[in-house]
PDB file of N, CA and C in Angstrom:
ATOM      1  N   UNK A   1     105.412 -12.412  12.823  1.00  0.00           N
ATOM      2  CA  UNK A   1     105.958 -11.235  13.398  1.00  0.00           C
ATOM      3  C   UNK A   1     105.673 -10.014  12.538  1.00  0.00           C
ATOM      4  N   UNK A   2     105.622 -10.271  11.264  1.00  0.00           N
ATOM      5  CA  UNK A   2     105.337  -9.183  10.349  1.00  0.00           C
ATOM      6  C   UNK A   2     103.929  -8.658  10.594  1.00  0.00           C
ATOM      7  N   UNK A   3     103.001  -9.560  10.849  1.00  0.00           N
ATOM      8  CA  UNK A   3     101.625  -9.141  11.124  1.00  0.00           C
ATOM      9  C   UNK A   3     101.546  -8.327  12.403  1.00  0.00           C
ATOM     10  N   UNK A   4     102.312  -8.695  13.375  1.00  0.00           N
ATOM     11  CA  UNK A   4     102.306  -7.989  14.636  1.00  0.00           C
ATOM     12  C   UNK A   4     102.826  -6.574  14.470  1.00  0.00           C
ATOM     13  N   UNK A   5     103.744  -6.379  13.605  1.00  0.00           N
ATOM     14  CA  UNK A   5     104.274  -5.045  13.376  1.00  0.00           C
ATOM     15  C   UNK A   5     103.270  -4.186  12.605  1.00  0.00           C
ATOM     16  N   UNK A   6     102.512  -4.802  11.673  1.00  0.00           N
ATOM     17  CA  UNK A   6     101.566  -4.042  10.867  1.00  0.00           C
ATOM     18  C   UNK A   6     100.342  -3.598  11.684  1.00  0.00           C
ATOM     19  N   UNK A   7      99.889  -4.428  12.583  1.00  0.00           N
ATOM     20  CA  UNK A   7      98.705  -4.115  13.387  1.00  0.00           C
ATOM     21  C   UNK A   7      99.177  -3.733  14.782  1.00  0.00           C
ATOM     22  N   UNK A   8      99.009  -2.497  15.112  1.00  0.00           N
ATOM     23  CA  UNK A   8      99.454  -2.059  16.433  1.00  0.00           C
ATOM     24  C   UNK A   8      98.315  -2.233  17.438  1.00  0.00           C
ATOM     25  N   UNK A   9      98.695  -2.353  18.654  1.00  0.00           N
ATOM     26  CA  UNK A   9      97.733  -2.515  19.753  1.00  0.00           C
ATOM     27  C   UNK A   9      96.824  -1.296  19.853  1.00  0.00           C
ATOM     28  N   UNK A  10      97.345  -0.139  19.616  1.00  0.00           N
ATOM     29  CA  UNK A  10      96.571   1.106  19.695  1.00  0.00           C
ATOM     30  C   UNK A  10      95.466   1.126  18.643  1.00  0.00           C
ATOM     31  N   UNK A  11      95.770   0.634  17.436  1.00  0.00           N
ATOM     32  CA  UNK A  11      94.754   0.607  16.384  1.00  0.00           C
ATOM     33  C   UNK A  11      93.620  -0.336  16.749  1.00  0.00           C
ATOM     34  N   UNK A  12      93.938  -1.490  17.268  1.00  0.00           N
ATOM     35  CA  UNK A  12      92.919  -2.465  17.688  1.00  0.00           C
ATOM     36  C   UNK A  12      92.073  -1.867  18.802  1.00  0.00           C
ATOM     37  N   UNK A  13      92.732  -1.246  19.732  1.00  0.00           N
ATOM     38  CA  UNK A  13      92.009  -0.617  20.850  1.00  0.00           C
ATOM     39  C   UNK A  13      91.100   0.493  20.324  1.00  0.00           C
ATOM     40  N   UNK A  14      91.588   1.291  19.397  1.00  0.00           N
ATOM     41  CA  UNK A  14      90.817   2.384  18.821  1.00  0.00           C
ATOM     42  C   UNK A  14      89.585   1.831  18.076  1.00  0.00           C
ATOM     43  N   UNK A  15      89.781   0.764  17.279  1.00  0.00           N
ATOM     44  CA  UNK A  15      88.660   0.155  16.558  1.00  0.00           C
ATOM     45  C   UNK A  15      87.634  -0.428  17.537  1.00  0.00           C
ATOM     46  N   UNK A  16      88.100  -1.043  18.598  1.00  0.00           N
ATOM     47  CA  UNK A  16      87.199  -1.602  19.607  1.00  0.00           C
ATOM     48  C   UNK A  16      86.431  -0.478  20.297  1.00  0.00           C
ATOM     49  N   UNK A  17      87.100   0.623  20.573  1.00  0.00           N
ATOM     50  CA  UNK A  17      86.428   1.766  21.192  1.00  0.00           C
ATOM     51  C   UNK A  17      85.366   2.339  20.262  1.00  0.00           C
ATOM     52  N   UNK A  18      85.697   2.460  18.976  1.00  0.00           N
ATOM     53  CA  UNK A  18      84.742   2.979  17.998  1.00  0.00           C
ATOM     54  C   UNK A  18      83.544   2.043  17.892  1.00  0.00           C
ATOM     55  N   UNK A  19      83.814   0.737  17.854  1.00  0.00           N
ATOM     56  CA  UNK A  19      82.724  -0.254  17.773  1.00  0.00           C
ATOM     57  C   UNK A  19      81.828  -0.172  19.015  1.00  0.00           C
ATOM     58  N   UNK A  20      82.446  -0.003  20.153  1.00  0.00           N
ATOM     59  CA  UNK A  20      81.692   0.110  21.406  1.00  0.00           C
ATOM     60  C   UNK A  20      80.839   1.376  21.396  1.00  0.00           C
ATOM     61  N   UNK A  21      81.424   2.483  20.903  1.00  0.00           N
ATOM     62  CA  UNK A  21      80.677   3.737  20.818  1.00  0.00           C
ATOM     63  C   UNK A  21      79.485   3.600  19.877  1.00  0.00           C
ATOM     64  N   UNK A  22      79.684   2.927  18.747  1.00  0.00           N
ATOM     65  CA  UNK A  22      78.595   2.727  17.792  1.00  0.00           C
ATOM     66  C   UNK A  22      77.481   1.900  18.433  1.00  0.00           C
ATOM     67  N   UNK A  23      77.840   0.821  19.137  1.00  0.00           N
ATOM     68  CA  UNK A  23      76.837  -0.001  19.824  1.00  0.00           C
ATOM     69  C   UNK A  23      76.077   0.828  20.860  1.00  0.00           C
ATOM     70  N   UNK A  24      76.804   1.625  21.618  1.00  0.00           N
ATOM     71  CA  UNK A  24      76.160   2.477  22.620  1.00  0.00           C
ATOM     72  C   UNK A  24      75.224   3.486  21.976  1.00  0.00           C
ATOM     73  N   UNK A  25      75.636   4.055  20.843  1.00  0.00           N
ATOM     74  CA  UNK A  25      74.786   5.033  20.151  1.00  0.00           C
ATOM     75  C   UNK A  25      73.520   4.358  19.621  1.00  0.00           C
ATOM     76  N   UNK A  26      73.667   3.148  19.076  1.00  0.00           N
ATOM     77  CA  UNK A  26      72.496   2.414  18.575  1.00  0.00           C
ATOM     78  C   UNK A  26      71.546   2.119  19.733  1.00  0.00           C
ATOM     79  N   UNK A  27      72.081   1.669  20.849  1.00  0.00           N
ATOM     80  CA  UNK A  27      71.246   1.411  22.026  1.00  0.00           C
ATOM     81  C   UNK A  27      70.582   2.694  22.512  1.00  0.00           C
ATOM     82  N   UNK A  28      71.343   3.774  22.522  1.00  0.00           N
ATOM     83  CA  UNK A  28      70.798   5.058  22.962  1.00  0.00           C
ATOM     84  C   UNK A  28      69.686   5.522  22.036  1.00  0.00           C
ATOM     85  N   UNK A  29      69.904   5.383  20.731  1.00  0.00           N
ATOM     86  CA  UNK A  29      68.867   5.773  19.774  1.00  0.00           C
ATOM     87  C   UNK A  29      67.604   4.932  19.939  1.00  0.00           C
ATOM     88  N   UNK A  30      67.785   3.625  20.130  1.00  0.00           N
ATOM     89  CA  UNK A  30      66.593   2.780  20.320  1.00  0.00           C
ATOM     90  C   UNK A  30      65.883   3.135  21.623  1.00  0.00           C
ATOM     91  N   UNK A  31      66.642   3.486  22.649  1.00  0.00           N
ATOM     92  CA  UNK A  31      66.052   3.909  23.923  1.00  0.00           C
ATOM     93  C   UNK A  31      65.298   5.221  23.743  1.00  0.00           C
ATOM     94  N   UNK A  32      65.864   6.143  22.982  1.00  0.00           N
ATOM     95  CA  UNK A  32      65.205   7.429  22.719  1.00  0.00           C
ATOM     96  C   UNK A  32      63.892   7.198  21.978  1.00  0.00           C
ATOM     97  N   UNK A  33      63.906   6.320  20.963  1.00  0.00           N
ATOM     98  CA  UNK A  33      62.680   6.010  20.214  1.00  0.00           C
ATOM     99  C   UNK A  33      61.640   5.402  21.145  1.00  0.00           C
ATOM    100  N   UNK A  34      62.079   4.487  22.000  1.00  0.00           N
ATOM    101  CA  UNK A  34      61.154   3.858  22.954  1.00  0.00           C
ATOM    102  C   UNK A  34      60.553   4.897  23.907  1.00  0.00           C
ATOM    103  N   UNK A  35      61.402   5.787  24.407  1.00  0.00           N
ATOM    104  CA  UNK A  35      60.919   6.817  25.326  1.00  0.00           C
ATOM    105  C   UNK A  35      59.974   7.794  24.629  1.00  0.00           C
ATOM    106  N   UNK A  36      60.239   8.099  23.364  1.00  0.00           N
ATOM    107  CA  UNK A  36      59.331   8.970  22.613  1.00  0.00           C
ATOM    108  C   UNK A  36      57.975   8.301  22.437  1.00  0.00           C
ATOM    109  N   UNK A  37      57.991   6.981  22.162  1.00  0.00           N
ATOM    110  CA  UNK A  37      56.722   6.245  22.051  1.00  0.00           C
ATOM    111  C   UNK A  37      55.962   6.277  23.371  1.00  0.00           C
ATOM    112  N   UNK A  38      56.677   6.057  24.466  1.00  0.00           N
ATOM    113  CA  UNK A  38      56.032   6.107  25.781  1.00  0.00           C
ATOM    114  C   UNK A  38      55.489   7.503  26.067  1.00  0.00           C
ATOM    115  N   UNK A  39      56.252   8.525  25.686  1.00  0.00           N
ATOM    116  CA  UNK A  39      55.796   9.898  25.900  1.00  0.00           C
ATOM    117  C   UNK A  39      54.529  10.165  25.098  1.00  0.00           C
ATOM    118  N   UNK A  40      54.483   9.687  23.863  1.00  0.00           N
ATOM    119  CA  UNK A  40      53.300   9.855  23.023  1.00  0.00           C
ATOM    120  C   UNK A  40      52.095   9.149  23.652  1.00  0.00           C
ATOM    121  N   UNK A  41      52.306   7.927  24.134  1.00  0.00           N
ATOM    122  CA  UNK A  41      51.221   7.188  24.790  1.00  0.00           C
ATOM    123  C   UNK A  41      50.746   7.916  26.047  1.00  0.00           C
ATOM    124  N   UNK A  42      51.687   8.452  26.809  1.00  0.00           N
ATOM    125  CA  UNK A  42      51.322   9.172  28.026  1.00  0.00           C
ATOM    126  C   UNK A  42      50.532  10.434  27.690  1.00  0.00           C
ATOM    127  N   UNK A  43      50.939  11.132  26.615  1.00  0.00           N
ATOM    128  CA  UNK A  43      50.203  12.332  26.196  1.00  0.00           C
ATOM    129  C   UNK A  43      48.771  11.964  25.808  1.00  0.00           C
ATOM    130  N   UNK A  44      48.621  10.864  25.072  1.00  0.00           N
ATOM    131  CA  UNK A  44      47.279  10.412  24.696  1.00  0.00           C
ATOM    132  C   UNK A  44      46.463  10.029  25.923  1.00  0.00           C
ATOM    133  N   UNK A  45      47.105   9.373  26.878  1.00  0.00           N
ATOM    134  CA  UNK A  45      46.407   8.984  28.100  1.00  0.00           C
ATOM    135  C   UNK A  45      45.985  10.221  28.897  1.00  0.00           C
ATOM    136  N   UNK A  46      46.841  11.224  28.938  1.00  0.00           N
ATOM    137  CA  UNK A  46      46.505  12.471  29.641  1.00  0.00           C
ATOM    138  C   UNK A  46      45.338  13.158  28.953  1.00  0.00           C
ATOM    139  N   UNK A  47      45.336  13.170  27.615  1.00  0.00           N
ATOM    140  CA  UNK A  47      44.219  13.777  26.884  1.00  0.00           C
ATOM    141  C   UNK A  47      42.918  13.039  27.183  1.00  0.00           C
ATOM    142  N   UNK A  48      42.966  11.689  27.172  1.00  0.00           N
ATOM    143  CA  UNK A  48      41.758  10.900  27.484  1.00  0.00           C
ATOM    144  C   UNK A  48      41.282  11.186  28.910  1.00  0.00           C
ATOM    145  N   UNK A  49      42.237  11.278  29.834  1.00  0.00           N
ATOM    146  CA  UNK A  49      41.879  11.564  31.225  1.00  0.00           C
ATOM    147  C   UNK A  49      41.239  12.947  31.349  1.00  0.00           C
ATOM    148  N   UNK A  50      41.820  13.929  30.660  1.00  0.00           N
ATOM    149  CA  UNK A  50      41.256  15.282  30.688  1.00  0.00           C
ATOM    150  C   UNK A  50      39.859  15.308  30.092  1.00  0.00           C
ATOM    151  N   UNK A  51      39.643  14.550  29.000  1.00  0.00           N
ATOM    152  CA  UNK A  51      38.303  14.469  28.408  1.00  0.00           C
ATOM    153  C   UNK A  51      37.321  13.834  29.387  1.00  0.00           C
ATOM    154  N   UNK A  52      37.764  12.768  30.063  1.00  0.00           N
ATOM    155  CA  UNK A  52      36.890  12.119  31.050  1.00  0.00           C
ATOM    156  C   UNK A  52      36.555  13.068  32.194  1.00  0.00           C
ATOM    157  N   UNK A  53      37.553  13.809  32.648  1.00  0.00           N
ATOM    158  CA  UNK A  53      37.321  14.768  33.729  1.00  0.00           C
ATOM    159  C   UNK A  53      36.329  15.830  33.282  1.00  0.00           C
ATOM    160  N   UNK A  54      36.489  16.314  32.061  1.00  0.00           N
ATOM    161  CA  UNK A  54      35.578  17.330  31.533  1.00  0.00           C
ATOM    162  C   UNK A  54      34.151  16.785  31.450  1.00  0.00           C
ATOM    163  N   UNK A  55      34.010  15.551  30.969  1.00  0.00           N
ATOM    164  CA  UNK A  55      32.677  14.938  30.896  1.00  0.00           C
ATOM    165  C   UNK A  55      32.066  14.779  32.287  1.00  0.00           C
ATOM    166  N   UNK A  56      32.880  14.344  33.239  1.00  0.00           N
ATOM    167  CA  UNK A  56      32.381  14.175  34.602  1.00  0.00           C
ATOM    168  C   UNK A  56      31.976  15.519  35.213  1.00  0.00           C
ATOM    169  N   UNK A  57      32.757  16.560  34.945  1.00  0.00           N
ATOM    170  CA  UNK A  57      32.391  17.885  35.460  1.00  0.00           C
ATOM    171  C   UNK A  57      31.074  18.355  34.849  1.00  0.00           C
ATOM    172  N   UNK A  58      30.876  18.093  33.547  1.00  0.00           N
ATOM    173  CA  UNK A  58      29.611  18.452  32.906  1.00  0.00           C
ATOM    174  C   UNK A  58      28.447  17.692  33.535  1.00  0.00           C
ATOM    175  N   UNK A  59      28.658  16.393  33.780  1.00  0.00           N
ATOM    176  CA  UNK A  59      27.607  15.592  34.414  1.00  0.00           C
ATOM    177  C   UNK A  59      27.307  16.096  35.823  1.00  0.00           C
ATOM    178  N   UNK A  60      28.340  16.486  36.544  1.00  0.00           N
ATOM    179  CA  UNK A  60      28.133  17.010  37.907  1.00  0.00           C
ATOM    180  C   UNK A  60      27.312  18.303  37.850  1.00  0.00           C
ATOM    181  N   UNK A  61      27.641  19.186  36.892  1.00  0.00           N
ATOM    182  CA  UNK A  61      26.867  20.427  36.746  1.00  0.00           C
ATOM    183  C   UNK A  61      25.410  20.120  36.440  1.00  0.00           C
ATOM    184  N   UNK A  62      25.181  19.166  35.529  1.00  0.00           N
ATOM    185  CA  UNK A  62      23.804  18.798  35.187  1.00  0.00           C
ATOM    186  C   UNK A  62      23.076  18.204  36.387  1.00  0.00           C
ATOM    187  N   UNK A  63      23.775  17.367  37.144  1.00  0.00           N
ATOM    188  CA  UNK A  63      23.146  16.761  38.325  1.00  0.00           C
ATOM    189  C   UNK A  63      22.817  17.819  39.377  1.00  0.00           C
ATOM    190  N   UNK A  64      23.696  18.797  39.537  1.00  0.00           N
ATOM    191  CA  UNK A  64      23.415  19.873  40.492  1.00  0.00           C
ATOM    192  C   UNK A  64      22.203  20.673  40.041  1.00  0.00           C
ATOM    193  N   UNK A  65      22.131  20.955  38.740  1.00  0.00           N
ATOM    194  CA  UNK A  65      20.991  21.693  38.208  1.00  0.00           C
ATOM    195  C   UNK A  65      19.713  20.872  38.393  1.00  0.00           C
ATOM    196  N   UNK A  66      19.806  19.568  38.096  1.00  0.00           N
ATOM    197  CA  UNK A  66      18.642  18.696  38.261  1.00  0.00           C
ATOM    198  C   UNK A  66      18.237  18.612  39.734  1.00  0.00           C
ATOM    199  N   UNK A  67      19.212  18.579  40.621  1.00  0.00           N
ATOM    200  CA  UNK A  67      18.930  18.540  42.056  1.00  0.00           C
ATOM    201  C   UNK A  67      18.187  19.805  42.477  1.00  0.00           C
ATOM    202  N   UNK A  68      18.622  20.956  41.944  1.00  0.00           N
ATOM    203  CA  UNK A  68      17.940  22.210  42.275  1.00  0.00           C
ATOM    204  C   UNK A  68      16.488  22.168  41.811  1.00  0.00           C
ATOM    205  N   UNK A  69      16.278  21.689  40.563  1.00  0.00           N
ATOM    206  CA  UNK A  69      14.900  21.588  40.061  1.00  0.00           C
ATOM    207  C   UNK A  69      14.079  20.634  40.908  1.00  0.00           C
ATOM    208  N   UNK A  70      14.675  19.499  41.290  1.00  0.00           N
ATOM    209  CA  UNK A  70      13.960  18.546  42.137  1.00  0.00           C
ATOM    210  C   UNK A  70      13.612  19.161  43.480  1.00  0.00           C
ATOM    211  N   UNK A  71      14.526  19.945  44.027  1.00  0.00           N
ATOM    212  CA  UNK A  71      14.247  20.599  45.304  1.00  0.00           C
ATOM    213  C   UNK A  71      13.111  21.612  45.144  1.00  0.00           C
ATOM    214  N   UNK A  72      13.120  22.371  44.027  1.00  0.00           N
ATOM    215  CA  UNK A  72      12.035  23.327  43.782  1.00  0.00           C
ATOM    216  C   UNK A  72      10.696  22.609  43.666  1.00  0.00           C
ATOM    217  N   UNK A  73      10.674  21.517  42.888  1.00  0.00           N
ATOM    218  CA  UNK A  73       9.433  20.757  42.755  1.00  0.00           C
ATOM    219  C   UNK A  73       9.002  20.194  44.101  1.00  0.00           C
ATOM    220  N   UNK A  74       9.953  19.695  44.867  1.00  0.00           N
ATOM    221  CA  UNK A  74       9.636  19.145  46.188  1.00  0.00           C
ATOM    222  C   UNK A  74       9.037  20.233  47.082  1.00  0.00           C
ATOM    223  N   UNK A  75       9.627  21.423  47.068  1.00  0.00           N
ATOM    224  CA  UNK A  75       9.102  22.530  47.875  1.00  0.00           C
ATOM    225  C   UNK A  75       7.702  22.922  47.410  1.00  0.00           C
ATOM    226  N   UNK A  76       7.496  22.972  46.082  1.00  0.00           N
ATOM    227  CA  UNK A  76       6.168  23.321  45.565  1.00  0.00           C
ATOM    228  C   UNK A  76       5.143  22.260  45.944  1.00  0.00           C
ATOM    229  N   UNK A  77       5.549  20.989  45.858  1.00  0.00           N
ATOM    230  CA  UNK A  77       4.625  19.919  46.247  1.00  0.00           C
ATOM    231  C   UNK A  77       4.300  19.999  47.734  1.00  0.00           C
ATOM    232  N   UNK A  78       5.308  20.268  48.557  1.00  0.00           N
ATOM    233  CA  UNK A  78       5.058  20.410  49.994  1.00  0.00           C
ATOM    234  C   UNK A  78       4.105  21.571  50.270  1.00  0.00           C
ATOM    235  N   UNK A  79       4.306  22.689  49.564  1.00  0.00           N
ATOM    236  CA  UNK A  79       3.399  23.827  49.729  1.00  0.00           C
ATOM    237  C   UNK A  79       1.987  23.454  49.318  1.00  0.00           C
ATOM    238  N   UNK A  80       1.858  22.751  48.193  1.00  0.00           N
ATOM    239  CA  UNK A  80       0.533  22.333  47.725  1.00  0.00           C
ATOM    240  C   UNK A  80      -0.121  21.374  48.713  1.00  0.00           C
ATOM    241  N   UNK A  81       0.663  20.426  49.229  1.00  0.00           N
ATOM    242  CA  UNK A  81       0.122  19.470  50.211  1.00  0.00           C
ATOM    243  C   UNK A  81      -0.328  20.205  51.459  1.00  0.00           C
ATOM    244  N   UNK A  82       0.460  21.164  51.921  1.00  0.00           N
ATOM    245  CA  UNK A  82       0.086  21.942  53.098  1.00  0.00           C
ATOM    246  C   UNK A  82      -1.225  22.689  52.857  1.00  0.00           C
ATOM    247  N   UNK A  83      -1.360  23.311  51.687  1.00  0.00           N
ATOM    248  CA  UNK A  83      -2.594  24.045  51.377  1.00  0.00           C
ATOM    249  C   UNK A  83      -3.786  23.104  51.304  1.00  0.00           C
ATOM    250  N   UNK A  84      -3.588  21.957  50.692  1.00  0.00           N
ATOM    251  CA  UNK A  84      -4.692  20.995  50.582  1.00  0.00           C
ATOM    252  C   UNK A  84      -5.081  20.477  51.966  1.00  0.00           C
ATOM    253  N   UNK A  85      -4.110  20.231  52.840  1.00  0.00           N
ATOM    254  CA  UNK A  85      -4.424  19.780  54.206  1.00  0.00           C
ATOM    255  C   UNK A  85      -5.218  20.847  54.950  1.00  0.00           C
ATOM    256  N   UNK A  86      -4.835  22.100  54.770  1.00  0.00           N
ATOM    257  CA  UNK A  86      -5.577  23.185  55.431  1.00  0.00           C
ATOM    258  C   UNK A  86      -7.011  23.244  54.899  1.00  0.00           C
ATOM    259  N   UNK A  87      -7.157  23.138  53.579  1.00  0.00           N
ATOM    260  CA  UNK A  87      -8.504  23.172  52.982  1.00  0.00           C
ATOM    261  C   UNK A  87      -9.338  22.013  53.495  1.00  0.00           C
ATOM    262  N   UNK A  88      -8.755  20.805  53.539  1.00  0.00           N
ATOM    263  CA  UNK A  88      -9.511  19.656  54.061  1.00  0.00           C
ATOM    264  C   UNK A  88      -9.843  19.833  55.543  1.00  0.00           C
ATOM    265  N   UNK A  89      -8.927  20.407  56.290  1.00  0.00           N
ATOM    266  CA  UNK A  89      -9.226  20.672  57.707  1.00  0.00           C
ATOM    267  C   UNK A  89     -10.402  21.618  57.847  1.00  0.00           C
ATOM    268  N   UNK A  90     -10.405  22.705  57.066  1.00  0.00           N
ATOM    269  CA  UNK A  90     -11.516  23.670  57.117  1.00  0.00           C
ATOM    270  C   UNK A  90     -12.812  23.005  56.684  1.00  0.00           C
ATOM    271  N   UNK A  91     -12.764  22.215  55.597  1.00  0.00           N
ATOM    272  CA  UNK A  91     -13.969  21.507  55.138  1.00  0.00           C
ATOM    273  C   UNK A  91     -14.468  20.521  56.191  1.00  0.00           C
ATOM    274  N   UNK A  92     -13.542  19.841  56.871  1.00  0.00           N
ATOM    275  CA  UNK A  92     -13.933  18.908  57.920  1.00  0.00           C
ATOM    276  C   UNK A  92     -14.643  19.639  59.063  1.00  0.00           C
ATOM    277  N   UNK A  93     -14.088  20.797  59.463  1.00  0.00           N
ATOM    278  CA  UNK A  93     -14.726  21.573  60.527  1.00  0.00           C
ATOM    279  C   UNK A  93     -16.105  22.072  60.083  1.00  0.00           C
ATOM    280  N   UNK A  94     -16.217  22.539  58.852  1.00  0.00           N
ATOM    281  CA  UNK A  94     -17.517  22.994  58.344  1.00  0.00           C
ATOM    282  C   UNK A  94     -18.496  21.834  58.325  1.00  0.00           C
ATOM    283  N   UNK A  95     -18.019  20.660  57.922  1.00  0.00           N
ATOM    284  CA  UNK A  95     -18.886  19.483  57.886  1.00  0.00           C
ATOM    285  C   UNK A  95     -19.352  19.110  59.291  1.00  0.00           C
ATOM    286  N   UNK A  96     -18.452  19.161  60.284  1.00  0.00           N
ATOM    287  CA  UNK A  96     -18.834  18.850  61.669  1.00  0.00           C
ATOM    288  C   UNK A  96     -19.852  19.877  62.172  1.00  0.00           C
ATOM    289  N   UNK A  97     -19.585  21.152  61.923  1.00  0.00           N
ATOM    290  CA  UNK A  97     -20.509  22.206  62.361  1.00  0.00           C
ATOM    291  C   UNK A  97     -21.864  22.032  61.665  1.00  0.00           C
ATOM    292  N   UNK A  98     -21.841  21.772  60.374  1.00  0.00           N
ATOM    293  CA  UNK A  98     -23.078  21.570  59.630  1.00  0.00           C
ATOM    294  C   UNK A  98     -23.840  20.352  60.171  1.00  0.00           C
ATOM    295  N   UNK A  99     -23.126  19.263  60.451  1.00  0.00           N
ATOM    296  CA  UNK A  99     -23.765  18.059  60.996  1.00  0.00           C
ATOM    297  C   UNK A  99     -24.330  18.351  62.383  1.00  0.00           C
ATOM    298  N   UNK A 100     -23.628  19.126  63.185  1.00  0.00           N
ATOM    299  CA  UNK A 100     -24.112  19.464  64.536  1.00  0.00           C
ATOM    300  C   UNK A 100     -25.417  20.252  64.455  1.00  0.00           C
ATOM    301  N   UNK A 101     -25.433  21.257  63.566  1.00  0.00           N
ATOM    302  CA  UNK A 101     -26.656  22.062  63.459  1.00  0.00           C
ATOM    303  C   UNK A 101     -27.799  21.297  62.812  1.00  0.00           C
ATOM    304  N   UNK A 102     -27.485  20.328  61.951  1.00  0.00           N
ATOM    305  CA  UNK A 102     -28.533  19.523  61.322  1.00  0.00           C
ATOM    306  C   UNK A 102     -29.194  18.596  62.352  1.00  0.00           C
ATOM    307  N   UNK A 103     -28.404  18.125  63.302  1.00  0.00           N
ATOM    308  CA  UNK A 103     -28.943  17.204  64.316  1.00  0.00           C
ATOM    309  C   UNK A 103     -29.746  17.968  65.366  1.00  0.00           C
ATOM    310  N   UNK A 104     -29.609  19.206  65.513  1.00  0.00           N
ATOM    311  CA  UNK A 104     -30.320  19.982  66.544  1.00  0.00           C
ATOM    312  C   UNK A 104     -31.630  20.318  66.100  1.00  0.00           C
TER     313      UNK A 104
END
């Protein structure tokens, strides 16, 4: 009975509440540390993604430039082929005319 008088119910409840608060704070702190780690990982992932996007945009610009050059070369080749076809056509006609007059 003496022990019961020395330890009051309120004190036990108060100590239990303090212990519970300490446990909650420890859990909260560990959760905060975990979330900070996740945030750091996400920031790194975003940086890697941004770098990849930048590299892809650079490659797209280069491909567009290369496509333009290829189109220019293609147009020049088509022009050259057209000129050569015209020259061969004229030479063919001259050859036919020359052959006709040679046979007469």
